[in-house]
Amino acid sequence: MQKLANHPKYILIIWSWWKRTAPAFLASGYEVWAVEGKPSDRLVLIDERADYAAIIAQLLADETQTDALVFLHRRSHNPVEDLKSVTDALRSADAGALRKAFAFSDGRDYLYLSANEWGLIGNEGQLWYSSGGTKMRSAEAAANTVRRTHFDKVWQYYSQQCKRKLLELKEELLAALWVLPVAQSTEAVDNQTWLRAFKKEKPLLYARLLDLANEDSPKFNMLLEQAEQKSQEKLRFGECRLNFSELNPADARAQYQHLADFIRDGIVNLEAPVLVSDSLRMLRDRFDDLLHALPESTYP
Amino acid sequence: MTIHCITSEASVLATFERRLAQENIAVQLLHDARKPWNAPDWLHVERLVLFTPFLYENQYVAAEKIWQSWLKKTHPRIVFFTAGFCQSDLGVANHLDLMNLPKSLRDFFAQQSSDLSPTTVDTEGLQLHHKLARFFDGHGKESIFDVLSDITRLIGMAVAGAQRHGDSFEIIREDFLQKLPAKWAELNNRWLNYYALLCCLPVADTLRETNALIAKVDQNYMGGICEQAELFQEETLLNLLNDIHKQLFKVRQTCL
Amino acid sequence: MLVKNYQVLLLDDQIEFHQEMRATFRQHYIFDGARTATELEKKLNETAYDLLLLDLVLDEDSGERIGLSLIETARTLSPGLPVIVVTKDNDAETALEAINLGAANFLYKGKFNYDTWDRKFKKAIEHAPELAEERRSTSKSEKAQDREATPTEALHTFIGQSPKIMEIKRLLDALSEEPEITVLITGETGVGKEVAARYLHRQGPRKDKAFQAINLTTVQKTLLESTLFGHVKGSFTGADRDAEGIFAQAQGGVLLLDEIGEIDANIQVKLLRFLEDRIIRPVGGSKDIQLDVQIIAATNRNLKEEVAKGNFREDLYHRIAAWTIAIPPLRERKDDITLLLEYYAGAPLEEIFTPDSIEKLLHYSWSGNIRALRNAVKYMATKRRIEGKELVDASCLPDDVREYTPVRAHSIEEQQALMLLRHIEEAFGKSTRKQAVAEMVGLENIDNLRYRIKTYFQKYPALFAGLPVISQHYSDIVK
C-alpha cells in the first residue's frame, strides 16, 4: 500500500461566496484562509462565477505534492459531469498526491454545518450556520482562520469515502459469492447461468458492482436509487468513480480501469464456461490491486 | 482437531465449516465479531482463526496485530491464524486466503507452531492497532494518557498548594481546579469516541472496568470539584485516577 | 539548603502548564516561559538561567513536534545550563534519549510529586558546574577520589571516563531520582552490573536504606522462592521457623536480582505480581505482604530472545525492560582500560608496566571484562614479586594476554552489507511487500533488492545468522 506523506492539505470550495456582503468577497475571485494550528494547510474559497478551473490550476501549479479536495456546488443533475470541468486543473503529476473532487448541494452533504456539526459551510456563502438561536462557526472571520477540527473532519470524511466504499463492496460481495456452492466447485459452469442465480439472490450487490464499473443498466440503477432512498445511505459510487478514473495517481487510475474492465468483460458480459472460483479470485485480485494503489487510508 | 473462529460473517463460517468437515476438522464459533467481546472459556482453544477484516459498528476492522500481541502475552500456547478474502503475502505463514485454500487444511493447521509470523496481511480494513496507538500515544488532545496526566497533575498540585503553601480554596480553585471540568470533559469525550469501538477487542473487560472507574470519578468528584473544598484532597480521587491509568496501561501493554 | 530563588526557563506550548508551575514552585524558583523554539533561543540569548525545563513543542515551520534537538541548542547557547526534559508518562524511550543527548534528568508530566520534582530541580542546579567539570576532568581526579574510599566502597566504584560510561553514569544519576522505577542492567559477565546497581542505590533517595543483591543462579531451585519471598514455619521439610526472604530484607531499599533470565515460570509470575502490586506472599503463608522495594534486574542474556523462545514472560519483560542500561564490554570502551589498570594496580601504568606489556594489555580483548582485568592485575603483581622484576614485562603477563592476536574486523563493504541487511530485515517487519521494503530502505526497485540480498548471501553467508526474517523467506524474496 502506498502511504500518504505528510503533504500540505488544501480544501477548495467553489460556491456562491459572492453573496457575502460584510466584508465583500475579494475581486480576485478567491480567498485563502489559514487553518488553526496547521501552518501549511489552507481553505480556499472560490467564487463560482469566476473561471474556477483557471484559479485552481494557478493555485496548484507549483504545489504538485499538495493534497487537495475540491468541492463544487452542484449545477446539474449529473454531478460527475459538473466535476469534469475541474479534473484537468486538479490532477497532479506527483503520484503520491491525493486529489479528489466532490459536488455538494441543498444543505445535505457532510460539508454543510446544517448536516453535520463539524462541517465547514453554512448558507449563502458563509462559514457559519445559525439554527434555533445557536450559531455554529467553522472559522474565525477576524483572523481568516478555519477551525482545525472542522477542517480535519471534513478532510477525513471525503478523502477516505471512496476507498471505504470500495472495501465495503469488496468484502460484502466476496462474502456473498464465496459461499455459493458453484464457487466451491472444481467444475466449469456457464458464466451467465451462475450469474443469473446471483442477480436474483443478491440484486442490490449486483447493482453496486455494475455501478462501480459504470455499466449502464436502467433496471439496476433504479434499484440502487430506491435502496438509497430507503436507507438514506449513498450506495452509488458517483463522484468516486470519477475520482478513481480521472484523479487518482496514474497507477490507481490504471488499476481502476483493470477492475472495471474485468467486471464488464470477465463477469457481467462473459458468455463462456468458467471456473467460478478462478473468476472470483481474479475479481478479488483486481479489487486488492486498486485498494493497495490508493494512497489514502480507508478509515480515520 | 478443532478450530475456533471469530467472524462477523455467519454464512462464510458455515461454508468454511463444510470445507473443513471434509478433512474431519471441527469448527466452533468462539465469538460473533459483530458483538462486543465477551471473554470465552479459553481452556479448550488450541487454534484460533480470526476472519479479517470483520464488520463491527459498520466498519471493517482489522485487529489481527492486536490479537497477535494479546495472545502472545496472555495465551502463548494458542496458535493464531487469520483468514479472509485478502491475498496472502510474503512471510505471512498463518494467513488463510479463502480464495486460494491449500490442498490440505489439516496440514496447514498442523504445521503452524505458536511462534507466529512477524507480520500480518494488509486487508485495508480499519487498522485498530494504529487507532489504539493514537488513543494512547497520540499528541495533545489525541492521547488519553496526556489528558489523564494533566488531570492527575492538577490535582497533585492543588493538594501541594493546600498542604505545603497553605493556600486558600479560592486560590487553589483559580490556579488549578477551575481547569479540571474542561479537562475532564475532554477525557470523557475522547473515551467515549473510542470505548465502544475498542470493546470488540479481547481487553473489553478491562475497558469496562475502566469505564466504571471513569463513571465513579465523574459522579462523585468532578461535578463538585470547584465548589466543595474537601473533594480534591480526598485520597480516593487520586487512587481512582491512578487505577484508571493502571487499567489503561494494562490494555496498552497487552495489545501493542 | 536553597537560600536564593533560582531562575528557571520553561519551554512548553501549553500555557496552562506555565501557570501551574509558577504557582506550585513559587517559593524557590522564578519561572520564565517560552512556547516556541524561536522564543527559547531568544530567551537563552538574553538571560542567564539556572535551569531549563524542556517539553516537546510545535515547530512553527513544519508543524511537527520537536524537543530533544533543542537540548543541543540550549547547550550551545548556554553552556553548562542544566536541562530537565518533561516527557509523557512512561515514555522511557524519550527520557533515555534525552539523557543520552545531555539532559541532566527528566520529569513525567503526569506523575507530579512536589518533593521529587523539587529535588530534581535542586540536584540539577547544584550539580550543573560538576557536570560541566566532569566532562573536562582527568582520570587522575577520579583515581585520587577512589583511592580514598574504603575497601568495600572501592570494590564498587564505578570507574570509567569513556563517553559510553559517562552517558551511563548520567542516566543512572537521573534514574536514581525515580525510586519506583525498575531498571534492567544488561551486559556480559564481568562488565560491572552490580557496580552500576550500587551506584544507582548510592545516588538516590534510598541510599540510607538497604541494598541487597542476589545471584539467582546460585540458589538451589527448590529453595529460590523461599529465599526470595521467605516462608512460614512448617511450609516445607526443614522450615522449622518463619523466615524473612531477601525481598523483605530489602524493605525500603534496593534489591538487585542478578541473572534474572534464569528464573523459572513460577518465580516469574511472583515477581510480576510484586512489580505490579508491590505484594509478596511467603511460601506457605496465607497473607500478602506489601513492600516498598526498588528492583534492579541484571542479566547477561538477551531477554528478548528468551521471550521469543518462550522461556521468559513477555509481560514481565516489558515490566523490567523499559529502562534498560546496557553496559558495554571492555573491548568497546578501550579508553577505560588504562584507567582500570591504573586503578587496580594503584599507580600510573609506566611506573608498573614495561611499554611492551602496556601495549599487550591495551589491545587484549578482555572477554572476561573488568573481573578478568582485575584478576589479571593481581596475577601480574604476584608474578612480578616472585620473579623480583622491577616492572611487569611480557613474562609476567597471563598466557592469554601475551599470546593474543587481534581478530580481523569486518571489512567496510561487509559492514555496509550488514547495515543494509539489518534495514531490510526491519522493513520486512513493517511490510510484507517487496516493493514497499525496497522503497523503505532506499533501493529503487524489487530487482535491486533481490540482487543485493542474493549477492550478500553469496559473499557473506555468516551475516544472515542474525537475520531471521530474511533467512526464513530467502527463497521467496529472491525468486
Tab-separated table of C-alpha atoms in Angstrom, chain A residues 143-259:
chain	number	residue	atom	x	y	z
A	143	ALA	CA	-8.241	36.118	11.748
A	144	ASN	CA	-9.164	34.473	8.419
A	145	THR	CA	-8.598	31.157	10.159
A	146	VAL	CA	-10.544	27.928	9.869
A	147	ARG	CA	-11.088	25.800	12.943
A	148	ARG	CA	-8.818	22.840	12.768
A	149	THR	CA	-11.270	20.168	13.899
A	150	HIS	CA	-13.782	21.204	11.237
A	151	PHE	CA	-11.127	21.189	8.548
A	152	ASP	CA	-9.745	17.820	9.673
A	153	LYS	CA	-13.126	16.120	9.971
A	154	VAL	CA	-14.249	17.243	6.531
A	155	TRP	CA	-10.890	16.234	5.123
A	156	GLN	CA	-11.054	12.816	6.697
A	157	TYR	CA	-14.604	12.125	5.625
A	158	TYR	CA	-14.171	12.997	1.986
A	159	SER	CA	-10.632	11.792	1.448
A	160	GLN	CA	-11.499	8.316	2.697
A	161	GLN	CA	-15.049	7.993	1.441
A	162	CYS	CA	-14.299	6.341	-1.900
A	163	LYS	CA	-11.802	3.815	-0.637
A	164	ARG	CA	-14.083	2.893	2.194
A	165	LYS	CA	-16.969	2.310	-0.219
A	166	LEU	CA	-14.730	0.161	-2.356
A	167	LEU	CA	-13.563	-2.013	0.538
A	168	GLU	CA	-17.102	-2.440	1.788
A	169	LEU	CA	-18.312	-3.582	-1.614
A	170	LYS	CA	-15.377	-5.967	-1.955
A	171	GLU	CA	-15.976	-7.608	1.401
A	172	GLU	CA	-19.758	-7.822	1.068
A	173	LEU	CA	-19.586	-9.061	-2.482
A	174	LEU	CA	-16.972	-11.728	-1.924
A	175	ALA	CA	-18.653	-12.946	1.263
A	176	ALA	CA	-21.847	-13.386	-0.724
A	177	LEU	CA	-20.163	-15.011	-3.728
A	178	TRP	CA	-17.723	-17.312	-1.939
A	179	VAL	CA	-20.481	-19.136	-0.095
A	180	LEU	CA	-22.241	-20.120	-3.326
A	181	PRO	CA	-21.878	-23.850	-3.992
A	182	VAL	CA	-20.722	-23.009	-7.500
A	183	ALA	CA	-17.783	-21.043	-6.071
A	184	GLN	CA	-16.576	-24.133	-4.220
A	185	SER	CA	-16.926	-26.377	-7.234
A	186	THR	CA	-13.960	-27.526	-9.307
A	187	GLU	CA	-16.064	-27.900	-12.440
A	188	ALA	CA	-16.593	-25.266	-15.104
A	189	VAL	CA	-20.095	-23.812	-15.496
A	190	ASP	CA	-21.684	-21.404	-17.910
A	191	ASN	CA	-20.895	-17.902	-16.699
A	192	GLN	CA	-24.328	-16.416	-17.349
A	193	THR	CA	-26.074	-19.307	-15.607
A	194	TRP	CA	-24.446	-18.794	-12.224
A	195	LEU	CA	-24.605	-15.024	-12.619
A	196	ARG	CA	-28.358	-15.159	-13.250
A	197	ALA	CA	-28.826	-17.000	-9.985
A	198	PHE	CA	-26.665	-14.490	-8.162
A	199	LYS	CA	-28.504	-11.492	-9.639
A	200	LYS	CA	-31.731	-12.984	-8.426
A	201	GLU	CA	-30.484	-13.704	-4.953
A	202	LYS	CA	-28.476	-10.521	-4.330
A	203	PRO	CA	-29.746	-7.911	-6.811
A	204	LEU	CA	-28.527	-4.917	-4.834
A	205	LEU	CA	-24.980	-6.226	-4.611
A	206	TYR	CA	-25.018	-6.895	-8.318
A	207	ALA	CA	-26.315	-3.380	-8.940
A	208	ARG	CA	-23.436	-1.904	-6.910
A	209	LEU	CA	-20.963	-3.968	-8.893
A	210	LEU	CA	-22.382	-2.649	-12.163
A	211	ASP	CA	-22.309	0.895	-10.810
A	212	LEU	CA	-18.652	0.604	-9.845
A	213	ALA	CA	-17.774	-0.363	-13.420
A	214	ASN	CA	-20.099	2.325	-14.818
A	215	GLU	CA	-22.014	-0.391	-16.627
A	216	ASP	CA	-25.337	1.104	-17.524
A	217	SER	CA	-28.467	-0.795	-16.602
A	218	PRO	CA	-31.717	1.128	-16.060
A	219	LYS	CA	-33.215	-1.711	-14.061
A	220	PHE	CA	-30.374	-1.968	-11.571
A	221	ASN	CA	-29.907	1.814	-11.497
A	222	MET	CA	-33.440	2.212	-10.371
A	223	LEU	CA	-32.952	-0.463	-7.768
A	224	LEU	CA	-29.976	1.431	-6.361
A	225	GLU	CA	-31.900	4.685	-6.338
A	226	GLN	CA	-34.767	3.110	-4.444
A	227	ALA	CA	-32.388	1.468	-1.976
A	228	GLU	CA	-30.634	4.775	-1.361
A	229	GLN	CA	-33.913	6.499	-0.661
A	230	LYS	CA	-34.919	3.756	1.708
A	231	SER	CA	-31.653	3.538	3.629
A	232	GLN	CA	-30.704	7.242	3.385
A	233	GLU	CA	-27.262	5.952	2.530
A	234	LYS	CA	-25.244	6.794	-0.564
A	235	LEU	CA	-24.709	3.423	-2.221
A	236	ARG	CA	-23.701	4.595	-5.686
A	237	PHE	CA	-20.091	5.390	-6.425
A	238	GLY	CA	-20.982	8.618	-8.267
A	239	GLU	CA	-18.112	11.103	-7.888
A	240	CYS	CA	-15.909	8.318	-6.545
A	241	ARG	CA	-15.931	6.732	-9.978
A	242	LEU	CA	-14.724	9.992	-11.429
A	243	ASN	CA	-12.034	10.175	-8.772
A	244	PHE	CA	-10.939	6.593	-9.499
A	245	SER	CA	-10.820	7.100	-13.237
A	246	GLU	CA	-9.643	10.685	-13.564
A	247	LEU	CA	-7.990	11.947	-10.455
A	248	ASN	CA	-6.117	9.284	-8.570
A	249	PRO	CA	-2.426	8.672	-9.144
A	250	ALA	CA	-1.714	7.067	-12.527
A	251	ASP	CA	-1.203	3.624	-11.004
A	252	ALA	CA	-4.555	3.759	-9.239
A	253	ARG	CA	-6.287	5.009	-12.381
A	254	ALA	CA	-4.882	2.027	-14.265
A	255	GLN	CA	-5.939	-0.374	-11.516
A	256	TYR	CA	-9.454	1.032	-11.565
A	257	GLN	CA	-9.546	0.503	-15.318
A	258	HIS	CA	-8.442	-3.123	-14.872
A	259	LEU	CA	-11.103	-3.717	-12.283
